Tab-separated table of N, CA, C and O in Angstrom:
chain	number	residue	atom	x	y	z
A	1	MET	N	27.032	-11.901	1.876
A	1	MET	CA	25.895	-11.001	1.946
A	1	MET	C	26.030	-10.054	3.128
A	1	MET	O	26.510	-10.437	4.186
A	2	LYS	N	25.550	-8.847	2.937
A	2	LYS	CA	25.537	-7.880	4.027
A	2	LYS	C	24.361	-8.171	4.939
A	2	LYS	O	23.339	-8.704	4.523
A	3	LYS	N	24.544	-7.797	6.198
A	3	LYS	CA	23.448	-7.911	7.162
A	3	LYS	C	22.877	-6.514	7.368
A	3	LYS	O	23.597	-5.528	7.338
A	4	ILE	N	21.567	-6.464	7.559
A	4	ILE	CA	20.909	-5.204	7.851
A	4	ILE	C	20.015	-5.388	9.067
A	4	ILE	O	19.548	-6.489	9.352
A	5	LYS	N	19.804	-4.298	9.781
A	5	LYS	CA	18.932	-4.314	10.958
A	5	LYS	C	17.662	-3.560	10.591
A	5	LYS	O	17.715	-2.401	10.188
A	6	VAL	N	16.527	-4.233	10.740
A	6	VAL	CA	15.232	-3.642	10.409
A	6	VAL	C	14.462	-3.434	11.708
A	6	VAL	O	14.329	-4.356	12.510
A	7	THR	N	13.980	-2.218	11.935
A	7	THR	CA	13.241	-1.877	13.153
A	7	THR	C	11.869	-1.338	12.771
A	7	THR	O	11.756	-0.451	11.922
A	8	LEU	N	10.832	-1.874	13.403
A	8	LEU	CA	9.466	-1.405	13.168
A	8	LEU	C	9.242	-0.141	13.989
A	8	LEU	O	9.351	-0.157	15.211
A	9	VAL	N	8.951	0.988	13.316
A	9	VAL	CA	8.803	2.258	14.018
A	9	VAL	C	7.363	2.771	14.013
A	9	VAL	O	7.028	3.664	14.785
A	10	LYS	N	6.513	2.237	13.153
A	10	LYS	CA	5.110	2.642	13.110
A	10	LYS	C	4.230	1.421	13.259
A	10	LYS	O	4.569	0.331	12.788
A	11	SER	N	3.096	1.602	13.878
A	11	SER	CA	2.171	0.502	14.134
A	11	SER	C	1.501	0.028	12.838
A	11	SER	O	1.125	0.845	11.992
A	12	PRO	N	1.322	-1.288	12.686
A	12	PRO	CA	0.627	-1.817	11.509
A	12	PRO	C	-0.897	-1.751	11.631
A	12	PRO	O	-1.605	-2.219	10.743
A	13	ILE	N	-1.407	-1.163	12.714
A	13	ILE	CA	-2.854	-1.026	12.859
A	13	ILE	C	-3.393	-0.131	11.743
A	13	ILE	O	-2.797	0.891	11.409
A	14	ASP	N	-4.515	-0.510	11.182
A	14	ASP	CA	-5.180	0.224	10.101
A	14	ASP	C	-4.341	0.259	8.823
A	14	ASP	O	-4.391	1.228	8.061
A	15	ARG	N	-3.565	-0.779	8.600
A	15	ARG	CA	-2.800	-0.934	7.361
A	15	ARG	C	-3.375	-2.118	6.591
A	15	ARG	O	-4.022	-2.994	7.175
A	16	PRO	N	-3.125	-2.213	5.290
A	16	PRO	CA	-3.625	-3.363	4.525
A	16	PRO	C	-3.069	-4.682	5.063
A	16	PRO	O	-1.944	-4.744	5.571
A	17	GLU	N	-3.849	-5.727	4.940
A	17	GLU	CA	-3.465	-7.045	5.438
A	17	GLU	C	-2.144	-7.516	4.818
A	17	GLU	O	-1.330	-8.153	5.474
A	18	ARG	N	-1.931	-7.171	3.558
A	18	ARG	CA	-0.701	-7.583	2.869
A	18	ARG	C	0.546	-7.004	3.559
A	18	ARG	O	1.569	-7.668	3.672
A	19	GLN	N	0.453	-5.752	4.007
A	19	GLN	CA	1.578	-5.141	4.708
A	19	GLN	C	1.797	-5.790	6.066
A	19	GLN	O	2.928	-5.993	6.491
A	20	LYS	N	0.706	-6.149	6.748
A	20	LYS	CA	0.826	-6.831	8.033
A	20	LYS	C	1.520	-8.179	7.869
A	20	LYS	O	2.373	-8.557	8.675
A	21	LEU	N	1.172	-8.901	6.803
A	21	LEU	CA	1.797	-10.204	6.558
A	21	LEU	C	3.270	-10.054	6.189
A	21	LEU	O	4.094	-10.893	6.553
A	22	THR	N	3.605	-8.980	5.474
A	22	THR	CA	5.006	-8.722	5.137
A	22	THR	C	5.818	-8.468	6.393
A	22	THR	O	6.926	-8.986	6.548
A	23	LEU	N	5.271	-7.690	7.326
A	23	LEU	CA	5.971	-7.431	8.590
A	23	LEU	C	6.139	-8.724	9.384
A	23	LEU	O	7.183	-8.961	9.990
A	24	LYS	N	5.116	-9.565	9.373
A	24	LYS	CA	5.196	-10.838	10.087
A	24	LYS	C	6.281	-11.724	9.477
A	24	LYS	O	7.045	-12.376	10.188
A	25	ALA	N	6.382	-11.720	8.146
A	25	ALA	CA	7.404	-12.515	7.465
A	25	ALA	C	8.807	-11.994	7.767
A	25	ALA	O	9.766	-12.766	7.802
A	26	LEU	N	8.925	-10.697	8.001
A	26	LEU	CA	10.222	-10.117	8.366
A	26	LEU	C	10.555	-10.378	9.835
A	26	LEU	O	11.670	-10.126	10.273
A	27	GLY	N	9.578	-10.839	10.610
A	27	GLY	CA	9.813	-11.142	12.021
A	27	GLY	C	9.613	-9.949	12.930
A	27	GLY	O	10.128	-9.921	14.041
A	28	LEU	N	8.849	-8.966	12.458
A	28	LEU	CA	8.604	-7.755	13.251
A	28	LEU	C	7.190	-7.802	13.805
A	28	LEU	O	6.224	-7.708	13.056
A	29	ASN	N	7.061	-7.971	15.119
A	29	ASN	CA	5.748	-8.111	15.735
A	29	ASN	C	5.268	-6.828	16.370
A	29	ASN	O	4.188	-6.350	16.071
A	30	LYS	N	6.065	-6.277	17.267
A	30	LYS	CA	5.652	-5.108	18.036
A	30	LYS	C	6.432	-3.880	17.592
A	30	LYS	O	7.518	-3.980	17.031
A	31	THR	N	5.877	-2.717	17.885
A	31	THR	CA	6.564	-1.467	17.587
A	31	THR	C	7.900	-1.436	18.329
A	31	THR	O	8.001	-1.888	19.463
A	32	ASN	N	8.921	-0.944	17.678
A	32	ASN	CA	10.300	-0.871	18.175
A	32	ASN	C	10.985	-2.230	18.268
A	32	ASN	O	12.068	-2.320	18.832
A	33	SER	N	10.396	-3.277	17.714
A	33	SER	CA	11.098	-4.559	17.665
A	33	SER	C	12.066	-4.528	16.486
A	33	SER	O	11.812	-3.877	15.473
A	34	SER	N	13.202	-5.214	16.636
A	34	SER	CA	14.241	-5.216	15.604
A	34	SER	C	14.591	-6.633	15.207
A	34	SER	O	14.405	-7.572	15.982
A	35	LYS	N	15.131	-6.755	14.000
A	35	LYS	CA	15.549	-8.057	13.500
A	35	LYS	C	16.743	-7.842	12.583
A	35	LYS	O	16.757	-6.909	11.779
A	36	GLU	N	17.755	-8.692	12.721
A	36	GLU	CA	18.904	-8.638	11.819
A	36	GLU	C	18.706	-9.702	10.743
A	36	GLU	O	18.492	-10.868	11.053
A	37	VAL	N	18.754	-9.277	9.480
A	37	VAL	CA	18.512	-10.183	8.361
A	37	VAL	C	19.586	-9.985	7.302
A	37	VAL	O	20.261	-8.958	7.251
A	38	GLU	N	19.737	-10.995	6.445
A	38	GLU	CA	20.640	-10.897	5.298
A	38	GLU	C	20.002	-9.982	4.245
A	38	GLU	O	18.791	-9.985	4.073
A	39	ALA	N	20.810	-9.226	3.540
A	39	ALA	CA	20.313	-8.285	2.533
A	39	ALA	C	20.170	-8.980	1.182
A	39	ALA	O	20.856	-8.664	0.224
A	40	THR	N	19.235	-9.936	1.101
A	40	THR	CA	18.972	-10.627	-0.160
A	40	THR	C	17.971	-9.812	-0.978
A	40	THR	O	17.261	-8.965	-0.417
A	41	PRO	N	17.883	-10.048	-2.272
A	41	PRO	CA	16.899	-9.315	-3.081
A	41	PRO	C	15.467	-9.508	-2.587
A	41	PRO	O	14.653	-8.582	-2.645
A	42	GLN	N	15.153	-10.692	-2.078
A	42	GLN	CA	13.804	-10.953	-1.582
A	42	GLN	C	13.502	-10.100	-0.343
A	42	GLN	O	12.431	-9.498	-0.241
A	43	ILE	N	14.444	-10.062	0.582
A	43	ILE	CA	14.256	-9.277	1.806
A	43	ILE	C	14.192	-7.786	1.478
A	43	ILE	O	13.360	-7.059	2.022
A	44	LEU	N	15.043	-7.319	0.583
A	44	LEU	CA	15.039	-5.901	0.216
A	44	LEU	C	13.721	-5.509	-0.445
A	44	LEU	O	13.214	-4.400	-0.235
A	45	GLY	N	13.118	-6.413	-1.226
A	45	GLY	CA	11.816	-6.161	-1.829
A	45	GLY	C	10.726	-6.063	-0.775
A	45	GLY	O	9.828	-5.224	-0.868
A	46	MET	N	10.805	-6.924	0.251
A	46	MET	CA	9.822	-6.878	1.333
A	46	MET	C	9.948	-5.565	2.111
A	46	MET	O	8.938	-4.944	2.463
A	47	ILE	N	11.181	-5.147	2.350
A	47	ILE	CA	11.414	-3.898	3.078
A	47	ILE	C	10.885	-2.712	2.277
A	47	ILE	O	10.292	-1.792	2.827
A	48	ARG	N	11.070	-2.749	0.962
A	48	ARG	CA	10.607	-1.649	0.119
A	48	ARG	C	9.085	-1.494	0.186
A	48	ARG	O	8.559	-0.383	0.117
A	49	LYS	N	8.369	-2.601	0.365
A	49	LYS	CA	6.904	-2.542	0.438
A	49	LYS	C	6.398	-1.913	1.730
A	49	LYS	O	5.274	-1.418	1.778
A	50	VAL	N	7.214	-1.955	2.785
A	50	VAL	CA	6.780	-1.391	4.076
A	50	VAL	C	7.773	-0.346	4.586
A	50	VAL	O	7.870	-0.110	5.781
A	51	GLU	N	8.494	0.309	3.664
A	51	GLU	CA	9.549	1.236	4.070
A	51	GLU	C	9.018	2.439	4.838
A	51	GLU	O	9.770	3.082	5.568
A	52	HIS	N	7.728	2.751	4.711
A	52	HIS	CA	7.138	3.869	5.446
A	52	HIS	C	6.891	3.512	6.910
A	52	HIS	O	6.557	4.388	7.696
A	53	MET	N	7.086	2.240	7.279
A	53	MET	CA	6.828	1.789	8.646
A	53	MET	C	8.080	1.298	9.361
A	53	MET	O	8.028	1.017	10.549
A	54	VAL	N	9.188	1.157	8.640
A	54	VAL	CA	10.389	0.577	9.232
A	54	VAL	C	11.583	1.514	9.073
A	54	VAL	O	11.580	2.407	8.235
A	55	LYS	N	12.595	1.264	9.905
A	55	LYS	CA	13.879	1.963	9.820
A	55	LYS	C	14.927	0.897	9.517
A	55	LYS	O	14.937	-0.162	10.134
A	56	VAL	N	15.805	1.169	8.547
A	56	VAL	CA	16.795	0.190	8.111
A	56	VAL	C	18.189	0.725	8.384
A	56	VAL	O	18.501	1.876	8.052
A	57	GLU	N	19.050	-0.117	8.997
A	57	GLU	CA	20.438	0.245	9.262
A	57	GLU	C	21.339	-0.860	8.741
A	57	GLU	O	21.026	-2.029	8.901
A	58	GLU	N	22.449	-0.474	8.119
A	58	GLU	CA	23.433	-1.461	7.686
A	58	GLU	C	24.332	-1.813	8.861
A	58	GLU	O	24.665	-0.961	9.675
A	59	LEU	N	24.709	-3.078	8.935
A	59	LEU	CA	25.617	-3.518	10.005
A	59	LEU	C	27.003	-3.795	9.455
A	59	LEU	O	27.215	-3.970	8.313
């Protein structure tokens, strides 16, 4: 599996609770925090739901 780096670039304040929980599941707490994760279909689906708030880079 490929690894990807996900960085939170926009604040989850005033966003739906579901999006906040998705960010928490991805391990992104604060703005500009990053996490390296495996590019599984489940993770890619989670990223797609919050793609307007995160930046994704392939490693």
